[in-house]
C-alpha cells in the first residue's frame, strides 16, 4: 500500500520503538508535522531551541539506553542542533537527528533556509543520509537506527527534503540491514583474552579503570563479578561513573584532573591497569609520560580506533565489553590482594575529598552531599559543565549505570537542563535532579517553558556562585586571580522560574538546605532551588594542566566567609 514520505517516517520510527521525540517545526517540516497526529503512539515534545532537542534526546538515550530522537527544520533549525549532535558524538550516545531540507529541486540553489547540514555534521556523525526518494525512507531509517545503537553508538543524521515527505511510495519496513562493510566486533580475540588473564592472575597491584563503555554495553554485573573474584580495586572516568557502584568496598572514585587522590595514586602505583570501555581522554591521563608509569595495560574497547591512540597498551582486546568480561571471568583466578587494597584504603584516608561542611558558608559540596543524603543515590543526576559538575561527580555516590548524566567529551555548558528533561521523560518514575551552574543554566534556560508545557517534573539545583566558576578557578590558580570575563550576573532565577510557572526558592544559609531539598522533592512538578553558594570555592583535588596525575593539588586550608558576598 502506498504511503506518503511523512507517513513512512512515522511508521519507521514506530517500527524502531520510538515513543517520544524532541523537536521544533519549520516550513519544510510542515508535511511531517501535519501527518504526526495520525500516529498518537509518538509523543512529540516541543522544545524552545533545537539545541535543547538534541540534548534532551541525548539525556533520554543515556537514561534509557534507547536511541534518542530529535528533529529540527532546515537552515537555522538544523545548525542549532549541531552542538547537541557533537556532544552525543563525543560521548558515544545513540541518537537519530532528523532535519528538514528544502525541496529537492531547490537543493544547491542557496534557497531560503537551505544549509548543507550533512556537510556541516560530517565529522560529528557516525553516518548521515539525504533522503532523495520517498521509496528509500524505510531502508534509511532501518539503517540509521541500526548504526546509531549498535557497535560504538553515536548520532546519525537524516536530512528530509520537503517533497520527499509528500511523495508517495510503497511501504514495507525491512527486517534486516545489509551493510557488508559495517562489522561490529564482539567477543574479543581468544589469544588476547588468554594473555590478559595471565597478566591478571600474575599481577600484584592490579587496577580497573571503568569508562562509559561498561554502561553502554550493559556490563556492570560482569564488571562486578570480575572485580570481586580477583579483588581488584575499581576507579572510573567521569563518564564511567555509575558503571560500578560507588558505595562498593572496591570502589575508589574517579581518576584524572579532579579525581580522588587515592585513584590517582593507585594509577601511579599499579602494576597492571585494566582499562575497560574507556578511551584515555587527556582529562583522565594527565601528562601521558606520567600516566600509570609502572603498569602494563590491558585495553578493552569496542572501537579499534581507540587502541593505541593516546596510550600504548600491552594487551589490546577489541570487543564488546560485556562479552569480553564474560570471557575473562571464565579465565581468572580468585585472588585477595590484601596488601594492595590496604594500601588504597590508607590513601583514601590520607587524601579525603575536602570537607563538605565548614559550619560557616554555604558550600556547594555540602549541597551535593545533601542531595545524596536526601535521595540515598536513588535518583538520576544531570549536570551542566563547570565546577558544579565536578562536585556532582565527587560528592554524590552513583550506584547505578545511567544515573549520572554529564557532558564529558565536549564539555557543553547548557547541557544540564535539556538533558535532565530528556532523562525524566525516559524514566518518569525516577527523581531527576539537574545540578546546574548559574552560567550553564543561562545557556538553555528557555527549556523551563518545555518543562511546564509538557509537565516534566525535573528538580533543579542551581549552584549559584556568580561566576563562570571553573574558568575563574583557572584564573585564580594560573593567571594570578585576574578574573576577566568570568564574573557573571544572572537574573533572579526564582522569579524567572515563577514567570515560567515553576515553583522555586532561594537558599542562602546552610541550615535551610535539607528542608529546601525535601520541599523540592515532595512538590508535584518541576521545582528550582537557587543556592547562593560560596563564590570563590575551588574544586580539589586538581591535577594542573600539563602535569602528571600524581602531581595533584589538594584543598588548601582556608578561611571561609559567610554569605552574602
Ligand atoms: C558552551 C561552552 N562555552 C564555554 C565553555 C568553557 N567553560 C567551561 S566551564 C565554564 C564555566 C561554567 O560556569 P557555571 O555554569 O556557572 O559553572 P561553575 O563552574 O560556576 O560551577 C566555562 C565558561 C564551555 N565548557 N561550554
Ligand atoms: Mg557559576
Short mmCIF file of C-alpha atoms in Angstrom, two decimals, residues 216-389:
data_model
loop_
_atom_site.label_atom_id
_atom_site.label_comp_id
_atom_site.label_asym_id
_atom_site.label_seq_id
_atom_site.Cartn_x
_atom_site.Cartn_y
_atom_site.Cartn_z
CA UNK A 216 26.77 1.25 27.01
CA UNK A 217 27.45 -2.46 26.91
CA UNK A 218 25.33 -3.18 30.00
CA UNK A 219 28.30 -4.90 31.58
CA UNK A 220 28.04 -3.70 35.20
CA UNK A 221 27.26 -7.15 36.59
CA UNK A 222 30.15 -8.72 34.70
CA UNK A 223 32.46 -5.95 35.92
CA UNK A 224 31.37 -6.54 39.50
CA UNK A 225 31.95 -10.26 39.22
CA UNK A 226 35.38 -9.62 37.68
CA UNK A 227 36.44 -7.14 40.37
CA UNK A 228 35.11 -9.23 43.23
CA UNK A 229 36.60 -12.52 42.05
CA UNK A 230 40.09 -11.08 41.78
CA UNK A 231 39.63 -8.41 44.47
CA UNK A 232 40.71 -5.67 42.09
CA UNK A 233 40.07 -2.05 43.08
CA UNK A 234 37.92 -0.07 40.62
CA UNK A 235 38.31 3.57 39.65
CA UNK A 236 36.33 5.31 36.92
CA UNK A 237 36.43 8.03 34.34
CA UNK A 238 33.89 10.88 34.54
CA UNK A 239 31.60 9.08 32.11
CA UNK A 240 32.23 5.75 33.77
CA UNK A 241 30.59 6.97 36.97
CA UNK A 242 27.71 4.62 37.81
CA UNK A 243 29.19 1.68 35.92
CA UNK A 244 30.36 0.24 39.24
CA UNK A 245 28.51 1.06 42.48
CA UNK A 246 30.39 3.89 44.15
CA UNK A 247 29.39 2.61 47.59
CA UNK A 248 31.10 -0.73 46.91
CA UNK A 249 34.12 -1.64 49.05
CA UNK A 250 36.25 -1.92 45.91
CA UNK A 251 35.26 1.48 44.52
CA UNK A 252 37.90 4.19 44.85
CA UNK A 253 36.26 7.01 42.92
CA UNK A 254 37.00 8.97 39.81
CA UNK A 255 40.51 9.39 38.39
CA UNK A 256 42.08 12.24 36.47
CA UNK A 257 42.10 16.02 36.66
CA UNK A 258 39.56 16.21 39.51
CA UNK A 259 39.82 12.61 40.57
CA UNK A 260 40.41 11.45 44.11
CA UNK A 261 43.96 11.47 45.45
CA UNK A 262 43.59 7.77 46.08
CA UNK A 263 42.57 6.96 42.49
CA UNK A 264 45.46 8.98 41.07
CA UNK A 265 47.98 7.43 43.46
CA UNK A 266 46.65 3.99 42.56
CA UNK A 267 47.17 4.81 38.87
CA UNK A 268 50.72 5.85 39.64
CA UNK A 269 51.49 2.69 41.54
CA UNK A 270 49.55 -0.09 39.80
CA UNK A 271 51.47 -2.83 38.01
CA UNK A 272 48.51 -3.79 35.80
CA UNK A 273 45.91 -1.34 34.58
CA UNK A 274 42.79 -2.92 33.12
CA UNK A 275 41.09 -0.18 31.11
CA UNK A 276 37.51 -1.16 30.37
CA UNK A 277 35.42 0.76 27.83
CA UNK A 278 37.35 4.00 28.15
CA UNK A 279 39.46 6.00 25.73
CA UNK A 280 42.31 7.62 27.68
CA UNK A 281 40.96 11.14 27.40
CA UNK A 282 43.55 13.74 28.38
CA UNK A 283 41.41 14.76 31.37
CA UNK A 284 41.94 11.22 32.67
CA UNK A 285 45.57 10.63 31.71
CA UNK A 286 47.17 13.95 32.63
CA UNK A 287 50.67 14.07 31.15
CA UNK A 288 50.93 10.85 29.16
CA UNK A 289 54.55 10.25 30.20
CA UNK A 290 53.42 10.17 33.83
CA UNK A 291 50.36 8.02 33.25
CA UNK A 292 50.37 4.65 35.00
CA UNK A 293 54.18 4.64 34.69
CA UNK A 294 54.67 1.29 36.42
CA UNK A 295 51.89 -0.62 34.73
CA UNK A 296 51.29 -2.98 31.92
CA UNK A 297 48.00 -2.03 30.31
CA UNK A 298 45.11 -4.17 29.10
CA UNK A 299 42.69 -2.13 26.99
CA UNK A 300 39.21 -3.48 26.32
CA UNK A 301 37.26 -1.41 23.81
CA UNK A 302 34.80 -1.98 21.03
CA UNK A 303 36.36 0.61 18.76
CA UNK A 304 39.69 -0.49 17.27
CA UNK A 305 40.48 3.16 16.51
CA UNK A 306 40.85 3.76 20.25
CA UNK A 307 43.58 1.16 20.66
CA UNK A 308 46.96 2.83 20.97
CA UNK A 309 45.52 6.27 20.08
CA UNK A 310 46.71 8.11 23.19
CA UNK A 311 48.45 5.46 25.25
CA UNK A 312 50.31 2.39 24.06
CA UNK A 313 49.00 -0.79 25.58
CA UNK A 314 50.33 -4.29 26.15
CA UNK A 315 47.17 -6.30 25.55
CA UNK A 316 44.50 -4.77 23.33
CA UNK A 317 41.16 -6.55 23.32
CA UNK A 318 38.76 -5.29 20.67
CA UNK A 319 35.29 -6.43 21.55
CA UNK A 320 32.05 -5.74 23.33
CA UNK A 321 32.90 -5.09 26.98
CA UNK A 322 30.16 -7.40 28.27
CA UNK A 323 31.23 -10.32 26.10
CA UNK A 324 34.92 -9.76 26.83
CA UNK A 325 34.34 -9.63 30.59
CA UNK A 326 32.21 -12.76 30.40
CA UNK A 327 35.12 -14.43 28.63
CA UNK A 328 37.67 -13.14 31.14
CA UNK A 329 35.53 -14.18 34.08
CA UNK A 330 35.98 -17.78 32.94
CA UNK A 331 39.77 -17.46 32.85
CA UNK A 332 40.63 -15.59 36.00
CA UNK A 333 41.59 -16.98 39.37
CA UNK A 334 40.27 -15.98 42.76
CA UNK A 335 42.68 -13.55 44.44
CA UNK A 336 42.90 -11.44 47.60
CA UNK A 337 45.43 -8.61 47.01
CA UNK A 338 45.24 -7.75 50.71
CA UNK A 339 48.35 -5.55 50.83
CA UNK A 340 47.34 -3.58 47.74
CA UNK A 341 43.83 -2.96 49.00
CA UNK A 342 45.12 -1.99 52.44
CA UNK A 343 47.41 0.48 50.69
CA UNK A 344 44.48 2.01 48.77
CA UNK A 345 42.41 2.27 51.94
CA UNK A 346 45.26 4.18 53.56
CA UNK A 347 45.44 6.57 50.59
CA UNK A 348 41.70 7.06 50.84
CA UNK A 349 42.10 8.17 54.47
CA UNK A 350 45.16 10.26 53.67
CA UNK A 351 43.50 12.08 50.76
CA UNK A 352 39.84 12.57 51.56
CA UNK A 353 37.79 14.93 49.44
CA UNK A 354 37.57 18.37 51.05
CA UNK A 355 35.18 18.99 53.90
CA UNK A 356 31.54 19.33 52.90
CA UNK A 357 30.60 21.38 55.92
CA UNK A 358 32.79 24.02 57.49
CA UNK A 359 29.95 25.28 59.66
CA UNK A 360 30.05 28.76 58.16
CA UNK A 361 29.38 29.40 54.48
CA UNK A 362 27.06 27.63 52.09
CA UNK A 363 29.44 25.22 50.42
CA UNK A 364 28.44 23.72 47.06
CA UNK A 365 29.97 20.41 48.16
CA UNK A 366 27.58 20.38 51.12
CA UNK A 367 24.59 20.84 48.83
CA UNK A 368 25.61 17.95 46.59
CA UNK A 369 26.21 15.84 49.68
CA UNK A 370 22.74 16.75 50.98
CA UNK A 371 21.18 15.85 47.62
CA UNK A 372 22.80 12.46 48.01
CA UNK A 373 21.56 12.12 51.59
CA UNK A 374 18.02 13.07 50.54
CA UNK A 375 17.87 10.62 47.64
CA UNK A 376 20.23 7.94 49.01
CA UNK A 377 21.50 7.71 45.46
CA UNK A 378 18.10 6.70 44.12
CA UNK A 379 17.88 9.44 41.52
CA UNK A 380 19.33 10.48 38.21
CA UNK A 381 21.61 13.47 38.44
CA UNK A 382 22.31 15.54 35.35
CA UNK A 383 24.77 18.42 35.25
CA UNK A 384 25.91 21.43 33.32
CA UNK A 385 29.64 21.97 32.82
CA UNK A 386 31.96 23.56 35.32
CA UNK A 387 32.80 23.30 38.98
CA UNK A 388 29.29 22.17 39.92
CA UNK A 389 29.70 19.26 37.50
#
